[in-house]
PDB file of C-alpha atoms in Angstrom:
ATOM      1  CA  UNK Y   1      -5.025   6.633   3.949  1.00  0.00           C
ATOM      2  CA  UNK Y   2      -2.175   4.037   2.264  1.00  0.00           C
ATOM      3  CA  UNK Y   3      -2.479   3.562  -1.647  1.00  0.00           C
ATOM      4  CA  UNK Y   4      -0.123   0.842  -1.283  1.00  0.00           C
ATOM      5  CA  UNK Y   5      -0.335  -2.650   0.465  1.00  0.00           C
ATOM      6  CA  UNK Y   6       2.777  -4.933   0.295  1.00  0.00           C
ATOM      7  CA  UNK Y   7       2.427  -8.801   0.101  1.00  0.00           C
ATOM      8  CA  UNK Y   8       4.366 -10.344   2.026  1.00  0.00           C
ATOM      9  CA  UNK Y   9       4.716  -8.589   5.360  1.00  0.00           C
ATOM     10  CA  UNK Y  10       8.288 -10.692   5.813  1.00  0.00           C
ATOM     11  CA  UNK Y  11       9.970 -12.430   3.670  1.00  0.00           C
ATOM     12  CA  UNK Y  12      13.063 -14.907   4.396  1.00  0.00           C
ATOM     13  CA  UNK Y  13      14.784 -16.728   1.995  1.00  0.00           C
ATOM     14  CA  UNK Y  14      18.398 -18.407   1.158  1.00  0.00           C
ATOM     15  CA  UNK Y  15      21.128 -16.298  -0.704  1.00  0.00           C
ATOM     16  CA  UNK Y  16      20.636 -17.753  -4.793  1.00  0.00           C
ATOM     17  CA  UNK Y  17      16.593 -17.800  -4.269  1.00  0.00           C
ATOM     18  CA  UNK Y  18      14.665 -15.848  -5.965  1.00  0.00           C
ATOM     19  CA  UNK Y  19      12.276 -12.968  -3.802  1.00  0.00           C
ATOM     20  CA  UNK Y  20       8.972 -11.773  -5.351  1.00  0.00           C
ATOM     21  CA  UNK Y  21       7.301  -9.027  -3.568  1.00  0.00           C
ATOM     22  CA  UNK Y  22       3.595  -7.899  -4.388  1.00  0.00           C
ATOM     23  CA  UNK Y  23       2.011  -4.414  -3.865  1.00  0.00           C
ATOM     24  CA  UNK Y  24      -1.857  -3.497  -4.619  1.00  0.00           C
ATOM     25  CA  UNK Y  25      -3.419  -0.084  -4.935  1.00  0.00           C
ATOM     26  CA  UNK Y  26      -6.362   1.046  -4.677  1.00  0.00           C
ATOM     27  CA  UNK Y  27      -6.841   3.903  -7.408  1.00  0.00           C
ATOM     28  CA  UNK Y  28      -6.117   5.289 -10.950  1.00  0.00           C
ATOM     29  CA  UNK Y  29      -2.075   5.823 -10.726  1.00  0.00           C
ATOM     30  CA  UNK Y  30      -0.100   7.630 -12.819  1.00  0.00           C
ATOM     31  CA  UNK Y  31       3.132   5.749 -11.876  1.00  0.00           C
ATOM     32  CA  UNK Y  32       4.357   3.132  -9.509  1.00  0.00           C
ATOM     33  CA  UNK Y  33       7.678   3.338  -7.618  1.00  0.00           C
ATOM     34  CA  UNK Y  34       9.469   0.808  -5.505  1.00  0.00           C
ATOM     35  CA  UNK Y  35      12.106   1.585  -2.909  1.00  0.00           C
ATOM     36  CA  UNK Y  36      14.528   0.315  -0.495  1.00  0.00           C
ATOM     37  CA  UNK Y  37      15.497   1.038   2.920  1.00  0.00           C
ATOM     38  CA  UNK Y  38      17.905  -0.507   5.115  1.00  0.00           C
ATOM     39  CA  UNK Y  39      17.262  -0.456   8.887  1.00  0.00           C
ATOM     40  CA  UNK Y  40      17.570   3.047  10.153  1.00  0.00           C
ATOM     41  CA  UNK Y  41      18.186   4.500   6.961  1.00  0.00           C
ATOM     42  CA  UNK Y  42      16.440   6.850   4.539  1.00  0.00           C
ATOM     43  CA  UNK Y  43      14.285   5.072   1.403  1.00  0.00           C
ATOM     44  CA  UNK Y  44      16.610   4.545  -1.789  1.00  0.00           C
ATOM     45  CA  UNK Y  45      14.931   4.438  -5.537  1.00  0.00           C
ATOM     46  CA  UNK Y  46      14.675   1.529  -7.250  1.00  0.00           C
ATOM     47  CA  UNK Y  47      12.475   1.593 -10.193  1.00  0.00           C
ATOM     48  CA  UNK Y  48       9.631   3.503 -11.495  1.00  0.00           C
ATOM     49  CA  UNK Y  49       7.305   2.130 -13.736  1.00  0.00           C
ATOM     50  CA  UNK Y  50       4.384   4.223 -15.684  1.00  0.00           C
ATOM     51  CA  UNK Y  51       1.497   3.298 -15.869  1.00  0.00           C
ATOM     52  CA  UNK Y  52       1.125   2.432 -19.743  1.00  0.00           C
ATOM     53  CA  UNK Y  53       3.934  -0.034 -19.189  1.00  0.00           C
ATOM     54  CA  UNK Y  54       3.710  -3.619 -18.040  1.00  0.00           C
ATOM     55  CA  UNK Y  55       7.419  -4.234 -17.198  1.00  0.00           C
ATOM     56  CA  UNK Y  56      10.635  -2.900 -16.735  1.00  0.00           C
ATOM     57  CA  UNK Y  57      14.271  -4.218 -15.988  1.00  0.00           C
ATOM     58  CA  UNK Y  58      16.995  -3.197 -13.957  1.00  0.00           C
ATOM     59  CA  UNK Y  59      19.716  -5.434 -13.362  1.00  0.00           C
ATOM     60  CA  UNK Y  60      18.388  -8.047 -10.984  1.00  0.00           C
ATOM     61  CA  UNK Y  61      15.377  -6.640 -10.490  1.00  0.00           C
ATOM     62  CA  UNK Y  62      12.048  -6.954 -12.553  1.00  0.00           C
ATOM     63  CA  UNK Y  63       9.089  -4.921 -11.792  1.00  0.00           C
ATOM     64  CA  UNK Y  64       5.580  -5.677 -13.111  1.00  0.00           C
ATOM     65  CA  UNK Y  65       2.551  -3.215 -13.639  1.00  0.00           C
ATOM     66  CA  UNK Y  66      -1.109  -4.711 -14.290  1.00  0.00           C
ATOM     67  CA  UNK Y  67      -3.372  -1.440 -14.053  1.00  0.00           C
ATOM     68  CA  UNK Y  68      -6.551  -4.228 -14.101  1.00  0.00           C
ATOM     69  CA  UNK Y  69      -5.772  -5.895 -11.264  1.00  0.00           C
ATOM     70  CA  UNK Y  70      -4.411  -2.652  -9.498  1.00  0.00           C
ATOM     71  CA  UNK Y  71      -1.198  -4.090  -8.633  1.00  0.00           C
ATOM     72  CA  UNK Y  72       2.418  -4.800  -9.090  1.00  0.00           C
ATOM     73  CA  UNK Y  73       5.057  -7.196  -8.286  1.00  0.00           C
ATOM     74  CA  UNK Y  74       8.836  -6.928  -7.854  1.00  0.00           C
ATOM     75  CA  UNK Y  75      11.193  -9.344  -8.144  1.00  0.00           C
ATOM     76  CA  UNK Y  76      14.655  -9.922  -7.156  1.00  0.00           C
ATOM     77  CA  UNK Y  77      16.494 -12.607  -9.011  1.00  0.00           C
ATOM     78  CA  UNK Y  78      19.621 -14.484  -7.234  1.00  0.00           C
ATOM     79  CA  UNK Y  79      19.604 -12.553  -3.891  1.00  0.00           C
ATOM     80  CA  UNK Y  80      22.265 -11.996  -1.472  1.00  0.00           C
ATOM     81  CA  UNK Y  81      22.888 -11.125   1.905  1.00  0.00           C
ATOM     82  CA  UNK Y  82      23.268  -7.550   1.104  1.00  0.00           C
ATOM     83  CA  UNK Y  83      19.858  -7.683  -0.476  1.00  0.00           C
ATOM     84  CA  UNK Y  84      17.996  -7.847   3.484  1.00  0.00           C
ATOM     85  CA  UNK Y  85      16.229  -4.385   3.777  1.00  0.00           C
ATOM     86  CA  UNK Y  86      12.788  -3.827   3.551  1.00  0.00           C
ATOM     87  CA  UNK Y  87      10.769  -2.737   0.548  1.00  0.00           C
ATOM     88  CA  UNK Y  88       8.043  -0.564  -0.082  1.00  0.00           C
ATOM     89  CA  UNK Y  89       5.487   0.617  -3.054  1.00  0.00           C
ATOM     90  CA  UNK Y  90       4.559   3.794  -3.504  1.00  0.00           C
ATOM     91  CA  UNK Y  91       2.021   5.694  -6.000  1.00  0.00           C
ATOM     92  CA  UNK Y  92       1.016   8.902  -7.545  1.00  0.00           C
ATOM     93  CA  UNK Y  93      -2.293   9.280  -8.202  1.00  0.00           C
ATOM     94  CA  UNK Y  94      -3.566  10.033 -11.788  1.00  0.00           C
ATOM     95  CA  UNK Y  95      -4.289  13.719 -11.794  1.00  0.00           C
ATOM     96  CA  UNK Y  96      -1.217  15.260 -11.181  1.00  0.00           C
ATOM     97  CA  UNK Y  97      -0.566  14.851  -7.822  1.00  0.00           C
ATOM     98  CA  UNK Y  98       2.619  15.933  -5.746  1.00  0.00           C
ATOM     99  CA  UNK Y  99       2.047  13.296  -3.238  1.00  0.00           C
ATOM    100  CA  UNK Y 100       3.767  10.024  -3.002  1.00  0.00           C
ATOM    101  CA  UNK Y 101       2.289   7.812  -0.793  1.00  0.00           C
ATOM    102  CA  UNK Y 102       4.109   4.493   0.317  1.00  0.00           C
ATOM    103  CA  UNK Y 103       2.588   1.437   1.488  1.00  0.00           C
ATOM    104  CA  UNK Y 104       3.879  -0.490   5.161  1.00  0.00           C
ATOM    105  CA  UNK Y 105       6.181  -2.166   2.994  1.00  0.00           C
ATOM    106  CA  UNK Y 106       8.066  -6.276   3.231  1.00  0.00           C
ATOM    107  CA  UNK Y 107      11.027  -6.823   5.596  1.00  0.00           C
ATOM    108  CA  UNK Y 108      13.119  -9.081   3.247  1.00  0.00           C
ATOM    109  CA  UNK Y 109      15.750 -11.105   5.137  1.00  0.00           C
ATOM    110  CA  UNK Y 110      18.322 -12.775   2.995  1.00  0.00           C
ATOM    111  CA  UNK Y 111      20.132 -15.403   4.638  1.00  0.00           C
ATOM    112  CA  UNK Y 112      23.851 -16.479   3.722  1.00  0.00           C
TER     113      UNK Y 112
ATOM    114  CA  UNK C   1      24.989  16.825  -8.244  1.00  0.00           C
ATOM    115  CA  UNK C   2      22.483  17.255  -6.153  1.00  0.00           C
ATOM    116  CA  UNK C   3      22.038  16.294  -2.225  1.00  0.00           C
ATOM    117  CA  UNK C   4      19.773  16.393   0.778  1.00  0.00           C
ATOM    118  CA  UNK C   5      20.855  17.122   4.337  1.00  0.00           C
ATOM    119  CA  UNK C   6      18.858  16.389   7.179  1.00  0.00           C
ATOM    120  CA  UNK C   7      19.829  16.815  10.882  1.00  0.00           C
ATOM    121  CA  UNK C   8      20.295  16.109  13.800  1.00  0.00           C
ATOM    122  CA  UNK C   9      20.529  12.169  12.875  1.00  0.00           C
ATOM    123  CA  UNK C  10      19.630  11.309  16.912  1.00  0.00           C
ATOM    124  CA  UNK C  11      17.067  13.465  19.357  1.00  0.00           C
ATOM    125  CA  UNK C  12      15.427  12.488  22.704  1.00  0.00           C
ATOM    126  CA  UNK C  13      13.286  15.143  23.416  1.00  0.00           C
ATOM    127  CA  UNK C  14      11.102  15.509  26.826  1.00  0.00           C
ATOM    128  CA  UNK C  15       7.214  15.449  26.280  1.00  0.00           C
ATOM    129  CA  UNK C  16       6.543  19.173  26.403  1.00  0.00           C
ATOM    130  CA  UNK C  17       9.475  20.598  24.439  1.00  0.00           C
ATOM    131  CA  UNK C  18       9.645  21.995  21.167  1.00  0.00           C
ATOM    132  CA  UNK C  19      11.265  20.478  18.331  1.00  0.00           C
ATOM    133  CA  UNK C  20      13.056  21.791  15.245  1.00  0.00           C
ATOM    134  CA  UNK C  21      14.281  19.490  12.391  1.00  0.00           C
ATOM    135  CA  UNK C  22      15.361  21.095   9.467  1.00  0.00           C
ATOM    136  CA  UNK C  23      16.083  19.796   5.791  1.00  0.00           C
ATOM    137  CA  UNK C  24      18.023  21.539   2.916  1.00  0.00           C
ATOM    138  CA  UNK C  25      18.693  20.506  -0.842  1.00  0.00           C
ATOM    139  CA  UNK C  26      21.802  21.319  -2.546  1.00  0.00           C
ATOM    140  CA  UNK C  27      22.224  21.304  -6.640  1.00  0.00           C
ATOM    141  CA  UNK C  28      18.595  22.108  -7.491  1.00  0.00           C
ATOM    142  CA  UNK C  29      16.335  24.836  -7.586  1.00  0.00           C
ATOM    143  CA  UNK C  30      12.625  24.792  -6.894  1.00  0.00           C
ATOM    144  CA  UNK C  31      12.496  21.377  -5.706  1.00  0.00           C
ATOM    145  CA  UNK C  32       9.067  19.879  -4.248  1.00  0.00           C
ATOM    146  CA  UNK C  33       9.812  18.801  -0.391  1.00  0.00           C
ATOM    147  CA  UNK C  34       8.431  16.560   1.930  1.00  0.00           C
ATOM    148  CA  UNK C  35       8.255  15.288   5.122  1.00  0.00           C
ATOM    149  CA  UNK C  36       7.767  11.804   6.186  1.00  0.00           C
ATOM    150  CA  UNK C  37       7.310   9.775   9.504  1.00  0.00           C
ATOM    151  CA  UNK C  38       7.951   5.923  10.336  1.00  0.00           C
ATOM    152  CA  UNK C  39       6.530   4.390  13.301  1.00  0.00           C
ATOM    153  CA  UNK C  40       8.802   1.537  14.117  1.00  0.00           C
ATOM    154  CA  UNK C  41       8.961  -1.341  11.462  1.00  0.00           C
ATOM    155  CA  UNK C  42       6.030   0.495   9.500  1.00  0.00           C
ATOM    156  CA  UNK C  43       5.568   2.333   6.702  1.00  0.00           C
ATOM    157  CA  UNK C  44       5.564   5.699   5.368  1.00  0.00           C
ATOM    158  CA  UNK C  45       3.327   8.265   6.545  1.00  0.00           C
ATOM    159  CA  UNK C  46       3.403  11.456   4.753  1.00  0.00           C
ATOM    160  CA  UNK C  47       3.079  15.133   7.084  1.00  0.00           C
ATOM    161  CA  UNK C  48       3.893  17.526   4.589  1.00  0.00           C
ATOM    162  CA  UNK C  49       4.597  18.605   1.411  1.00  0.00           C
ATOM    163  CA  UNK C  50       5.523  22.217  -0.496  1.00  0.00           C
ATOM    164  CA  UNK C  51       5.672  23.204  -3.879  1.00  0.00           C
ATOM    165  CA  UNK C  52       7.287  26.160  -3.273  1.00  0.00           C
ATOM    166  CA  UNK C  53       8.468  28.785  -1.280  1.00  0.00           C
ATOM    167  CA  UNK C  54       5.747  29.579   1.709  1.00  0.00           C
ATOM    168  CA  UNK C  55       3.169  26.819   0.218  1.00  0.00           C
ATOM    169  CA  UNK C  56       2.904  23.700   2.952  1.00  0.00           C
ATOM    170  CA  UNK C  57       0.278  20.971   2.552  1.00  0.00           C
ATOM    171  CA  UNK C  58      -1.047  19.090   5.225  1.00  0.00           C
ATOM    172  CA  UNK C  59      -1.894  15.608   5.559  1.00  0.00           C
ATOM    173  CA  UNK C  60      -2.384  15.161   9.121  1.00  0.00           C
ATOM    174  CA  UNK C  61      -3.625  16.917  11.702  1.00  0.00           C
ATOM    175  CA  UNK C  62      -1.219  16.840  14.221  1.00  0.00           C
ATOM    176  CA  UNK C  63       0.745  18.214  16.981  1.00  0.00           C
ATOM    177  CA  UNK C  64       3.462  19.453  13.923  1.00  0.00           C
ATOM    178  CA  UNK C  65       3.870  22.185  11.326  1.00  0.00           C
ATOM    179  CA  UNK C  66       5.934  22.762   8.586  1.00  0.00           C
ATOM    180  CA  UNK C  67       7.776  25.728   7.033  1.00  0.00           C
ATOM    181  CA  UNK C  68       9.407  26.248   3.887  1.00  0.00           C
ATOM    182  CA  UNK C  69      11.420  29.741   4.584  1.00  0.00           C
ATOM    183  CA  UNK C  70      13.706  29.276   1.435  1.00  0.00           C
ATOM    184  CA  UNK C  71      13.713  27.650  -2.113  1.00  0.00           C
ATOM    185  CA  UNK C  72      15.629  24.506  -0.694  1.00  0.00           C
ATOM    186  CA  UNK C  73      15.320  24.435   2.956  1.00  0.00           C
ATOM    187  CA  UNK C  74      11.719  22.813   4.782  1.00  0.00           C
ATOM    188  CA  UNK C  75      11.697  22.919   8.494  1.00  0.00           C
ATOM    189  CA  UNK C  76       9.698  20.407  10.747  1.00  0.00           C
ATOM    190  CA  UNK C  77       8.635  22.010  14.031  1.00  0.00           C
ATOM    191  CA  UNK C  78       6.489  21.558  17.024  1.00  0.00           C
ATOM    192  CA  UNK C  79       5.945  24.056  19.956  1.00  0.00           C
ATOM    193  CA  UNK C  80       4.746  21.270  22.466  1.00  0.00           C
ATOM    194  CA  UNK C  81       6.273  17.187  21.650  1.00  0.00           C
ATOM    195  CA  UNK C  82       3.926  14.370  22.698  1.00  0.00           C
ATOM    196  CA  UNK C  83       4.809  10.858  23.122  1.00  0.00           C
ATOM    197  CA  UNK C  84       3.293  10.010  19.998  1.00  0.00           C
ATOM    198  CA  UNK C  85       5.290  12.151  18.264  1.00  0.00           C
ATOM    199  CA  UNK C  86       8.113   9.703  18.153  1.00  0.00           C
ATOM    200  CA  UNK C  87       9.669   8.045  15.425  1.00  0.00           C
ATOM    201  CA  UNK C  88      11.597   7.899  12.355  1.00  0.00           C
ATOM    202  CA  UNK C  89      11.492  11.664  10.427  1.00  0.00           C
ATOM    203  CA  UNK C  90      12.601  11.461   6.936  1.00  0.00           C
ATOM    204  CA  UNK C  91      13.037  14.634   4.815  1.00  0.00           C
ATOM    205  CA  UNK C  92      12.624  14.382   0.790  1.00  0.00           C
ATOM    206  CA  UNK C  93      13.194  16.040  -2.490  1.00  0.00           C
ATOM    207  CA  UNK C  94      12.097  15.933  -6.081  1.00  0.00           C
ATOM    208  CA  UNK C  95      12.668  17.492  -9.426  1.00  0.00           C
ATOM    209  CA  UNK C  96       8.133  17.326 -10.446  1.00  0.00           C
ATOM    210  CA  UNK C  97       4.838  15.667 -10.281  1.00  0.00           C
ATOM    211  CA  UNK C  98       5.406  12.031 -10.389  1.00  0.00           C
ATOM    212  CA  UNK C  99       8.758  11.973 -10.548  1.00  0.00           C
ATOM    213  CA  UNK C 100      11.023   9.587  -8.034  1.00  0.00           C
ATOM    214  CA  UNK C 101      12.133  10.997  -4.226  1.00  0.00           C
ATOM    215  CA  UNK C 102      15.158  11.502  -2.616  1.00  0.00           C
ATOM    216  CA  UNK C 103      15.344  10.971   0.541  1.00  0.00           C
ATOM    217  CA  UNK C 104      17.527  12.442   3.624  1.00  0.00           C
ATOM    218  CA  UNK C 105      18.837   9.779   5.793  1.00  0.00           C
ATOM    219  CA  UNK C 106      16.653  10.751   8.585  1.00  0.00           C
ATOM    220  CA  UNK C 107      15.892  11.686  12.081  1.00  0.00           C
ATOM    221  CA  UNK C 108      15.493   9.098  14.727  1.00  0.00           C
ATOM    222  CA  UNK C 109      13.161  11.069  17.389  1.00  0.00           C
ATOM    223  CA  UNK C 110      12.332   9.703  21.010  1.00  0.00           C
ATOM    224  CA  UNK C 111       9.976  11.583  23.271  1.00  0.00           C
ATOM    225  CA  UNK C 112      10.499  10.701  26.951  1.00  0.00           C
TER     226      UNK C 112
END
């Protein structure tokens, strides 16, 4: 079954807005990872945040972690065009695990 | 540095066929692998993954199997496709437990 749930499903907004993205999980994780993929393409790394952290920054992008609520958010600050892809959470489970498991992820469309 | 190939990019495949996809992973050693499928505009569902040579893990019971004949190659295979069996085949890569994927840029498979 899917650890992850994104929040939005789709998202549109104008290029300069900002984009927040949610994700919620439903066990103990040991990290939380957010990626990107552009239609037809394979899944590129954005950020990984542990779980003992709360947030993390890299360049536009800011990631929250609240382990209480079980979720996280992302957000993209002054998008552009070349920011439409979708988005997607994905978890490792405390414990160890190899597995990565991604949620259905938000279609993000940035218009110019 | 290291890299992922996955092929063939395209495949229409009749129901009934077999099917071979194969991954490899250059500039590492002892990577764990994956396999992933995407149903049109949805997420991530993961097949397989292997630790190591000749050790596959399941996650779905399905018309597929896995193989991992070398250190950094994982196979994908089926002896008889289905119509459900199509979709978006990614192939992935990473260095431990819990630590961020790489991911091939994918096999777009239609079963007619």
């Amino acid at each position: 079954s899917q650890q992850g749930e994104e929040d939005p499903q789709a998202l549109s907004i104008q290029e300069g807005e900002n984009a927040t993205m949610n994700c919620s999980y439903k066990t103990s994780i040991n990290n939380l990872q957010w990626y990107r993929q552009n239609s037809g393409r394979g899944l590129v790394h954005l950020i990984l945040i542990r779980s003992n952290e709360r947030e993390k920054h890299s360049g536009r992008l800011r990631v929250t972690l609240d382990t209480s609520k079980k979720s996280s958010s992302l957000l993209i600050t002054a998008s552009r065009a070349a920011d439409t892809a979708s988005y997607f959470c994905a978890t490792v489970a405390q414990g160890g695990s190899e597995k990565l498991v991604f949620g259905k992820g938000t279609k993000l469309t940035v218009n110019p | 540095s290291q890299t992922i190939h996955q092929w063939p990019a395209t495949l229409v495949q009749p129901v009934g066929s077999p099917l071979s996809l194969e991954c490899t992973v250059e500039g590492t050693s002892n990577p764990n692998l994956y396999w992933y499928r995407q149903a049109a505009g949805r997420g991530l569902q993961l097949l397989f993954y292997s630790v190591g040579i000749g050790q596959i893990s399941s996650e779905v019971p399905q018309n597929l199997s896995a193989s991992r004949p070398q250190d950094r190659q994982f196979i994908l295979s089926s002896k008889k496709l289905l119509l459900s069996d199509s979709g978006f085949y990614l192939c992935a890569w990473t260095a431990g437990i819990s630590e961020k994927l790489f991911f091939g840029s994918g096999t777009q498979l239609s079963v007619l």
